[in-house]
């Protein structure tokens, strides 16, 4: 794992190496397989941030599954959540009577997921659960119930493995944190 990474005006240092990420994703996949062993799953993948997590997680899934995509935006170009959430369904989202798992890269304030849950509830799914790679429990304070969590982290700004700082850094295989934050 390389050391300091410069993205735009900020410097980031390693937080979670890819080996640990992949072990966590495997563990989540095994848990989902056990919990949904007699079901079909519709994964609702929240772009852009969750694309890496989703791509790795679904390869661990052994039960039949479909993929749907939506786009949520909450951060703008800064390092903190703006609170304003825009949601656009990108695929058909025929979720009526389906068992849905939402895939997120990070739950920060939980406002994005709250809005997504409201949106999906109108589509009458049989069930909806949430799988997130990262959770900031001190920030979201139980706003939403997250059934599958890879890592709980402090209120830090992180990038890599799909997460960006002003649209760059998503390609980094490891997760990094702002140098001045830890
Ligand atoms: C990030 C992340 C979550 C959301 C979490 O998305 O992917 O969807 O913020 O923040 P919250 O819990 O405070 O609502 P972002 O808006 O940065 O879009 P992106 O995934 O396209 O980078």
Coordinates of N, CA and C and ligand atoms in Angstrom, one line a residue:
X1 N 0.9 -1.2 0.0 CA 0.0 0.0 0.0 C 0.9 1.2 0.0
X2 N 0.7 2.2 -1.0 CA 1.5 3.3 -1.0 C 1.2 4.3 0.1
X3 N 2.0 5.3 0.2 CA 1.9 6.2 1.4 C 1.0 7.4 1.1
X4 N 1.5 8.6 1.2 CA 0.7 9.8 1.0 C 0.2 10.0 -0.4
X5 N -1.1 10.3 -0.6 CA -1.6 10.6 -1.9 C -2.1 12.0 -2.0
X6 N -1.8 12.7 -3.0 CA -2.3 14.1 -3.2 C -3.4 14.1 -4.2
X7 N -4.6 14.7 -3.7 CA -5.8 14.8 -4.6 C -6.2 16.3 -4.6
X8 N -6.2 16.9 -5.7 CA -6.4 18.4 -5.8 C -5.5 19.1 -4.7
X9 N -6.1 19.8 -3.8 CA -5.3 20.6 -2.8 C -5.0 19.8 -1.5
X10 N -5.5 18.6 -1.4 CA -5.4 17.9 -0.1 C -4.5 16.6 -0.2
X11 N -4.0 16.3 1.0 CA -3.1 15.1 1.1 C -3.8 14.1 2.0
X12 N -3.7 12.8 1.5 CA -4.4 11.7 2.2 C -3.4 10.7 2.6
X13 N -3.7 10.0 3.7 CA -2.8 8.9 4.1 C -3.6 7.6 4.3
X14 N -2.9 6.4 4.2 CA -3.6 5.2 4.2 C -4.5 5.0 5.5
X15 N -5.6 4.4 5.3 CA -6.5 4.1 6.5 C -6.9 2.6 6.5
X16 N -7.4 2.1 5.4 CA -7.8 0.6 5.3 C -7.2 0.0 4.0
X17 N -6.3 -0.9 4.2 CA -5.7 -1.5 3.0 C -6.6 -2.5 2.3
X18 N -6.4 -2.6 1.0 CA -7.3 -3.4 0.1 C -7.5 -4.8 0.6
X19 N -6.4 -5.4 1.3 CA -6.6 -6.8 1.8 C -7.7 -6.8 2.9
X20 N -7.7 -5.8 3.7 CA -8.8 -5.8 4.8 C -10.1 -5.5 4.1
X21 N -10.2 -4.6 3.1 CA -11.4 -4.4 2.4 C -12.0 -5.7 1.9
X22 N -11.1 -6.4 1.2 CA -11.6 -7.6 0.5 C -12.1 -8.7 1.5
X23 N -11.4 -8.7 2.7 CA -11.8 -9.7 3.7 C -13.2 -9.3 4.2
X24 N -13.4 -8.0 4.4 CA -14.7 -7.5 4.9 C -15.8 -7.8 3.9
X25 N -15.5 -7.5 2.6 CA -16.5 -7.8 1.6 C -16.9 -9.2 1.5
X26 N -15.9 -10.1 1.6 CA -16.1 -11.5 1.6 C -17.1 -11.9 2.8
X27 N -16.7 -11.4 4.0 CA -17.5 -11.7 5.2 C -19.0 -11.2 5.0
X28 N -19.2 -10.0 4.4 CA -20.5 -9.5 4.1 C -21.3 -10.4 3.1
X29 N -20.5 -10.9 2.1 CA -21.1 -11.7 1.1 C -21.6 -13.0 1.7
X30 N -20.8 -13.6 2.6 CA -21.2 -14.9 3.2 C -22.4 -14.7 4.1
X31 N -22.5 -13.6 4.8 CA -23.6 -13.3 5.7 C -24.9 -13.1 4.8
X32 N -24.8 -12.4 3.7 CA -26.0 -12.2 2.9 C -26.4 -13.5 2.3
X33 N -25.5 -14.3 1.8 CA -25.8 -15.7 1.3 C -26.6 -16.5 2.3
X34 N -26.1 -16.4 3.5 CA -26.8 -17.2 4.6 C -28.2 -16.6 4.9
X35 N -28.3 -15.3 4.9 CA -29.6 -14.7 5.3 C -30.6 -14.8 4.1
X36 N -30.2 -14.9 2.9 CA -31.1 -14.9 1.7 C -31.0 -16.2 1.0
X37 N -30.7 -17.3 1.7 CA -30.4 -18.5 1.0 C -31.6 -19.1 0.2
X38 N -32.8 -18.7 0.6 CA -34.0 -19.2 -0.1 C -34.7 -18.1 -0.9
X39 N -34.0 -17.0 -1.2 CA -34.6 -15.9 -1.8 C -33.8 -15.5 -3.1
X40 N -34.5 -14.6 -3.9 CA -33.8 -13.9 -4.9 C -33.6 -12.5 -4.4
X41 N -32.4 -11.9 -4.8 CA -32.1 -10.5 -4.3 C -32.2 -9.5 -5.5
X42 N -32.7 -8.3 -5.2 CA -32.4 -7.2 -6.1 C -31.5 -6.3 -5.4
X43 N -30.3 -6.1 -6.0 CA -29.4 -5.1 -5.4 C -29.6 -3.8 -6.1
X44 N -29.8 -2.8 -5.2 CA -29.9 -1.4 -5.7 C -28.6 -0.7 -5.4
X45 N -27.9 -0.5 -6.5 CA -26.5 0.0 -6.4 C -26.5 1.6 -6.5
X46 N -26.0 2.2 -5.5 CA -26.0 3.7 -5.4 C -24.7 4.2 -6.0
X47 N -24.8 4.8 -7.2 CA -23.7 5.4 -7.9 C -23.4 6.8 -7.4
X48 N -22.2 7.3 -7.5 CA -21.1 6.5 -8.1 C -20.3 5.7 -7.1
X49 N -20.3 6.2 -5.9 CA -19.3 5.7 -4.9 C -19.3 4.2 -4.6
X50 N -20.5 3.5 -4.8 CA -20.5 2.1 -4.4 C -20.1 1.2 -5.5
X51 N -19.6 1.7 -6.7 CA -19.4 0.8 -7.8 C -18.3 -0.3 -7.5
X52 N -17.3 0.1 -6.8 CA -16.2 -0.9 -6.5 C -16.7 -1.9 -5.5
X53 N -17.4 -1.4 -4.4 CA -17.9 -2.3 -3.4 C -18.9 -3.3 -4.0
X54 N -19.8 -2.7 -4.8 CA -20.9 -3.6 -5.5 C -20.2 -4.6 -6.4
X55 N -19.2 -4.2 -7.2 CA -18.6 -5.1 -8.1 C -18.0 -6.3 -7.4
X56 N -17.3 -6.0 -6.2 CA -16.7 -7.1 -5.5 C -17.7 -7.9 -4.7
X57 N -18.7 -7.2 -4.1 CA -19.6 -7.9 -3.2 C -20.5 -8.9 -4.1
X58 N -21.0 -8.5 -5.2 CA -21.9 -9.4 -6.0 C -21.2 -10.6 -6.5
X59 N -19.8 -10.6 -6.6 CA -19.1 -11.8 -7.0 C -19.0 -12.8 -5.8
X60 N -19.4 -12.4 -4.6 CA -19.4 -13.3 -3.5 C -20.8 -13.9 -3.3
X61 N -21.8 -13.4 -4.1 CA -23.2 -13.8 -3.9 C -23.5 -15.1 -4.7
X62 N -24.1 -16.0 -3.9 CA -24.4 -17.4 -4.5 C -25.8 -17.6 -4.8
X63 N -26.7 -16.6 -4.4 CA -28.1 -16.8 -4.7 C -28.5 -15.9 -5.9
X64 N -29.6 -16.2 -6.7 CA -29.9 -15.5 -7.8 C -30.1 -14.0 -7.5
X65 N -29.6 -13.1 -8.3 CA -29.7 -11.7 -8.0 C -29.8 -10.8 -9.3
X66 N -30.5 -9.7 -9.1 CA -30.6 -8.7 -10.2 C -30.0 -7.5 -9.7
X67 N -29.6 -6.6 -10.7 CA -29.0 -5.4 -10.3 C -29.8 -4.2 -10.9
X68 N -30.0 -3.2 -10.0 CA -30.6 -1.9 -10.5 C -29.7 -0.8 -10.0
X69 N -29.7 0.3 -10.6 CA -28.8 1.4 -10.3 C -29.6 2.7 -10.1
X70 N -29.1 3.5 -9.1 CA -29.6 4.8 -9.0 C -28.4 5.7 -8.6
X71 N -28.6 7.0 -8.8 CA -27.6 8.0 -8.6 C -28.0 8.9 -7.5
X72 N -27.2 9.1 -6.4 CA -27.5 10.0 -5.4 C -26.4 11.0 -5.2
X73 N -26.7 12.2 -5.0 CA -25.6 13.2 -4.8 C -25.9 14.0 -3.6
X74 N -24.9 14.1 -2.7 CA -25.1 14.9 -1.5 C -24.0 15.8 -1.1
X75 N -22.8 15.5 -1.6 CA -21.6 16.2 -1.1 C -21.2 17.4 -1.9
X76 N -21.7 17.6 -3.2 CA -21.1 18.7 -4.0 C -19.6 18.4 -4.1
X77 N -18.8 19.5 -4.1 CA -17.4 19.3 -4.3 C -16.6 19.4 -3.0
X78 N -17.2 19.6 -1.8 CA -16.5 19.7 -0.6 C -16.2 18.4 0.1
X79 N -15.8 18.5 1.4 CA -15.5 17.3 2.1 C -16.5 17.0 3.2
X80 N -17.6 17.8 3.2 CA -18.6 17.5 4.2 C -20.0 17.4 3.5
X81 N -20.9 16.7 4.1 CA -22.2 16.5 3.5 C -23.0 17.8 3.4
X82 N -23.6 18.1 2.3 CA -24.3 19.3 2.1 C -25.7 19.2 2.7
X83 N -26.2 18.0 2.9 CA -27.6 17.8 3.5 C -28.6 17.7 2.3
X84 N -28.3 18.3 1.2 CA -29.2 18.2 0.1 C -29.0 17.0 -0.7
X85 N -30.0 16.2 -1.0 CA -29.8 14.9 -1.7 C -30.7 14.9 -2.9
X86 N -30.0 14.6 -4.1 CA -30.8 14.4 -5.3 C -30.7 12.9 -5.7
X87 N -31.9 12.3 -6.1 CA -31.9 10.9 -6.5 C -32.5 10.8 -7.9
X88 N -31.8 10.0 -8.7 CA -32.3 9.7 -10.0 C -32.2 8.2 -10.2
X89 N -33.3 7.5 -10.5 CA -33.3 6.1 -10.8 C -32.7 6.0 -12.3
X90 N -31.7 5.1 -12.4 CA -31.1 5.0 -13.7 C -31.5 3.7 -14.5
X91 N -32.2 2.8 -13.8 CA -32.7 1.6 -14.4 C -34.2 1.4 -14.0
X92 N -34.8 0.3 -14.5 CA -36.3 0.2 -14.4 C -36.9 0.3 -13.0
X93 N -36.1 -0.3 -12.0 CA -36.6 -0.2 -10.6 C -37.9 -0.9 -10.4
X94 N -38.1 -2.0 -11.1 CA -39.4 -2.8 -10.9 C -39.1 -3.6 -9.6
X95 N -39.5 -3.1 -8.5 CA -39.2 -3.7 -7.2 C -40.4 -4.3 -6.4
X96 N -41.5 -4.2 -7.1 CA -42.7 -4.7 -6.4 C -42.6 -6.2 -5.9
X97 N -42.8 -6.4 -4.6 CA -42.7 -7.8 -4.1 C -41.3 -8.3 -4.0
X98 N -40.3 -7.6 -4.3 CA -38.9 -8.1 -4.3 C -38.2 -7.8 -3.0
X99 N -37.2 -8.7 -2.8 CA -36.3 -8.5 -1.6 C -35.1 -7.7 -2.0
X100 N -35.0 -6.5 -1.5 CA -34.0 -5.5 -2.0 C -32.9 -5.3 -1.0
X101 N -31.7 -5.3 -1.5 CA -30.5 -4.8 -0.7 C -29.9 -3.6 -1.3
X102 N -29.9 -2.5 -0.6 CA -29.3 -1.3 -1.1 C -27.8 -1.4 -0.8
X103 N -26.9 -1.1 -1.8 CA -25.5 -1.1 -1.7 C -24.9 0.3 -1.7
X104 N -24.3 0.7 -0.6 CA -23.7 2.0 -0.4 C -22.2 1.8 -0.1
X105 N -21.4 2.8 -0.5 CA -20.0 2.8 -0.1 C -19.9 3.4 1.4
X106 N -20.7 4.4 1.7 CA -20.5 5.0 3.0 C -21.8 5.6 3.5
X107 N -22.1 5.5 4.8 CA -23.2 6.1 5.4 C -22.6 7.2 6.4
X108 N -22.8 8.4 6.0 CA -22.3 9.5 6.8 C -23.4 10.1 7.7
X109 N -24.1 11.1 7.2 CA -25.3 11.6 8.0 C -26.5 10.6 7.9
X110 N -26.5 9.8 6.9 CA -27.6 8.9 6.7 C -28.8 9.5 5.9
X111 N -28.6 10.8 5.5 CA -29.7 11.5 4.8 C -29.9 11.0 3.4
X112 N -28.8 10.6 2.7 CA -29.0 10.0 1.4 C -29.8 8.7 1.5
X113 N -29.5 7.8 2.4 CA -30.2 6.6 2.5 C -31.7 6.8 3.0
X114 N -31.9 7.8 3.8 CA -33.2 8.1 4.3 C -34.1 8.4 3.1
X115 N -33.5 9.2 2.2 CA -34.2 9.7 1.0 C -34.4 8.5 0.0
X116 N -33.4 7.7 -0.1 CA -33.5 6.5 -1.0 C -34.6 5.5 -0.4
X117 N -34.6 5.3 0.9 CA -35.6 4.4 1.5 C -37.0 4.9 1.2
X118 N -37.2 6.3 1.3 CA -38.6 6.9 1.1 C -38.9 6.6 -0.4
X119 N -38.0 6.8 -1.3 CA -38.2 6.6 -2.7 C -38.6 5.1 -3.0
X120 N -37.8 4.2 -2.4 CA -38.0 2.8 -2.7 C -39.3 2.3 -2.1
X121 N -39.7 2.8 -1.0 CA -41.0 2.4 -0.3 C -42.2 2.6 -1.2
X122 N -42.1 3.6 -2.1 CA -43.2 3.8 -3.0 C -43.3 2.7 -4.1
X123 N -42.2 1.9 -4.2 CA -42.2 0.9 -5.3 C -42.6 -0.5 -4.7
X124 N -43.1 -0.5 -3.5 CA -43.7 -1.7 -2.8 C -42.8 -2.9 -2.8
X125 N -41.6 -2.8 -2.4 CA -40.7 -4.0 -2.3 C -41.2 -4.9 -1.1
X126 N -40.9 -6.2 -1.2 CA -41.3 -7.1 0.0 C -40.4 -6.8 1.2
X127 N -39.1 -6.5 1.0 CA -38.2 -6.1 2.1 C -37.1 -5.3 1.5
X128 N -36.5 -4.4 2.4 CA -35.4 -3.6 2.0 C -34.4 -3.7 3.2
X129 N -33.1 -4.1 2.9 CA -32.1 -3.9 3.9 C -30.9 -3.1 3.2
X130 N -30.0 -2.8 4.1 CA -28.9 -1.9 3.6 C -27.5 -2.6 3.9
X131 N -26.7 -2.6 2.9 CA -25.3 -3.0 3.0 C -24.4 -1.9 2.7
X132 N -23.5 -1.5 3.7 CA -22.6 -0.4 3.4 C -21.2 -0.8 3.8
X133 N -20.2 -0.4 3.0 CA -18.8 -0.7 3.3 C -18.4 0.0 4.6
X134 N -18.7 1.3 4.6 CA -18.3 2.2 5.7 C -19.5 2.8 6.4
X135 N -19.4 2.9 7.7 CA -20.5 3.6 8.5 C -19.8 4.5 9.5
X136 N -20.3 5.8 9.6 CA -19.9 6.7 10.6 C -20.9 6.8 11.7
X137 N -20.9 5.9 12.7 CA -22.0 5.8 13.7 C -22.1 7.1 14.5
X138 N -21.0 7.9 14.7 CA -21.1 9.1 15.5 C -21.8 10.2 14.7
X139 N -21.8 10.1 13.4 CA -22.5 11.1 12.6 C -23.9 10.8 12.3
X140 N -24.1 9.5 11.9 CA -25.5 9.2 11.4 C -26.4 8.9 12.6
X141 N -25.8 8.5 13.8 CA -26.6 8.3 15.0 C -27.9 7.6 14.8
X142 N -27.8 6.5 14.1 CA -29.0 5.7 13.9 C -30.1 6.2 13.0
X143 N -29.8 7.2 12.2 CA -30.8 7.7 11.2 C -31.5 6.6 10.4
X144 N -30.6 5.7 10.0 CA -31.1 4.5 9.2 C -30.5 3.2 9.8
X145 N -31.2 2.1 9.7 CA -30.8 0.8 10.2 C -29.9 0.2 9.1
X146 N -28.7 -0.1 9.4 CA -27.7 -0.7 8.5 C -27.5 -2.2 8.9
X147 N -28.0 -3.1 8.1 CA -27.9 -4.5 8.5 C -26.5 -5.1 8.2
X148 N -25.8 -4.6 7.1 CA -24.5 -5.2 6.8 C -23.5 -4.1 6.7
X149 N -22.5 -4.1 7.6 CA -21.5 -3.0 7.7 C -20.1 -3.6 7.6
X150 N -19.3 -3.1 6.7 CA -17.9 -3.5 6.5 C -17.1 -3.0 7.7
X151 N -17.0 -1.7 7.8 CA -16.2 -1.0 8.8 C -17.0 0.2 9.4
X152 N -16.9 0.3 10.8 CA -17.3 1.5 11.4 C -16.1 2.4 11.5
X153 N -16.2 3.7 11.1 CA -15.1 4.6 11.2 C -15.5 5.9 11.9
X154 N -14.5 6.6 12.4 CA -14.7 7.9 13.0 C -15.2 8.9 12.0
X155 N -15.6 10.1 12.4 CA -16.1 11.1 11.4 C -14.9 11.7 10.6
X156 N -14.4 11.0 9.7 CA -13.2 11.4 8.9 C -13.6 11.5 7.5
X157 N -12.9 12.3 6.7 CA -13.2 12.3 5.3 C -12.2 11.3 4.6
X158 N -12.8 10.4 3.9 CA -12.1 9.3 3.3 C -12.3 9.2 1.8
X159 N -11.3 8.7 1.1 CA -11.3 8.5 -0.3 C -10.8 7.1 -0.7
X160 N -11.0 6.8 -2.0 CA -10.5 5.5 -2.5 C -11.5 4.4 -2.5
X161 N -11.2 3.4 -3.3 CA -12.2 2.2 -3.5 C -13.6 2.7 -3.8
X162 N -13.7 3.7 -4.7 CA -15.0 4.2 -5.2 C -15.3 5.6 -4.6
X163 N -14.7 5.9 -3.4 CA -15.0 7.2 -2.8 C -14.1 8.3 -3.4
X164 N -14.7 9.5 -3.6 CA -13.9 10.5 -4.2 C -13.7 11.8 -3.3
X165 N -12.7 12.6 -3.8 CA -12.7 14.0 -3.3 C -12.8 14.8 -4.6
X166 N -13.9 15.5 -4.7 CA -14.2 16.3 -5.9 C -13.9 15.5 -7.2
X167 N -14.5 14.3 -7.2 CA -14.5 13.4 -8.3 C -13.2 12.6 -8.6
X168 N -12.1 12.9 -7.9 CA -11.0 12.0 -8.1 C -10.6 11.2 -6.9
X169 N -9.9 10.1 -7.1 CA -9.5 9.2 -6.1 C -10.3 7.9 -6.0
X170 N -11.3 7.8 -6.9 CA -12.2 6.6 -6.8 C -11.4 5.4 -7.2
X171 N -10.4 5.5 -8.0 CA -9.6 4.4 -8.6 C -8.6 3.8 -7.6
X172 N -8.4 4.5 -6.5 CA -7.4 3.9 -5.5 C -7.9 2.6 -4.9
X173 N -7.1 1.6 -4.9 CA -7.5 0.3 -4.4 C -7.7 0.2 -2.9
X174 N -7.0 1.1 -2.2 CA -7.1 1.2 -0.7 C -7.9 2.4 -0.3
X175 N -8.3 2.5 1.0 CA -9.0 3.7 1.5 C -8.1 4.6 2.3
X176 N -8.2 5.9 2.0 CA -7.3 6.9 2.6 C -8.1 7.9 3.4
X177 N -7.4 8.6 4.3 CA -8.0 9.6 5.1 C -7.2 10.9 5.0
X178 N -7.9 12.0 5.1 CA -7.3 13.3 5.1 C -6.2 13.4 6.1
X179 N -5.0 13.9 5.8 CA -3.9 13.9 6.7 C -4.2 14.7 8.0
X180 N -4.8 15.8 7.8 CA -5.1 16.7 9.0 C -6.2 16.2 9.9
X181 N -6.9 15.1 9.4 CA -8.0 14.6 10.2 C -7.6 13.5 11.2
X182 N -6.4 12.9 11.0 CA -6.0 11.8 11.9 C -4.5 11.7 12.1
Ligands
LIG1 C1 -21.8 9.8 -0.9 C2 -21.9 8.3 -0.6 C3 -23.3 8.2 -0.1 C4 -23.6 9.6 0.6 C5 -23.5 9.4 2.1 O1 -22.3 10.1 -2.2 O2 -21.8 7.6 -1.8 O3 -24.3 8.0 -1.1 O4 -22.6 10.4 0.1 O5 -23.6 10.6 2.8 P1 -24.8 10.9 3.8 O6 -25.0 9.6 4.6 O7 -24.3 12.1 4.6 O8 -26.1 11.2 3.0 P2 -22.0 11.4 -3.0 O9 -23.1 12.3 -2.9 O10 -20.6 11.9 -2.6 O11 -22.0 10.9 -4.5 P3 -21.0 9.8 -5.2 O12 -21.4 8.5 -4.7 O13 -21.4 10.0 -6.7 O14 -19.6 10.2 -5.0

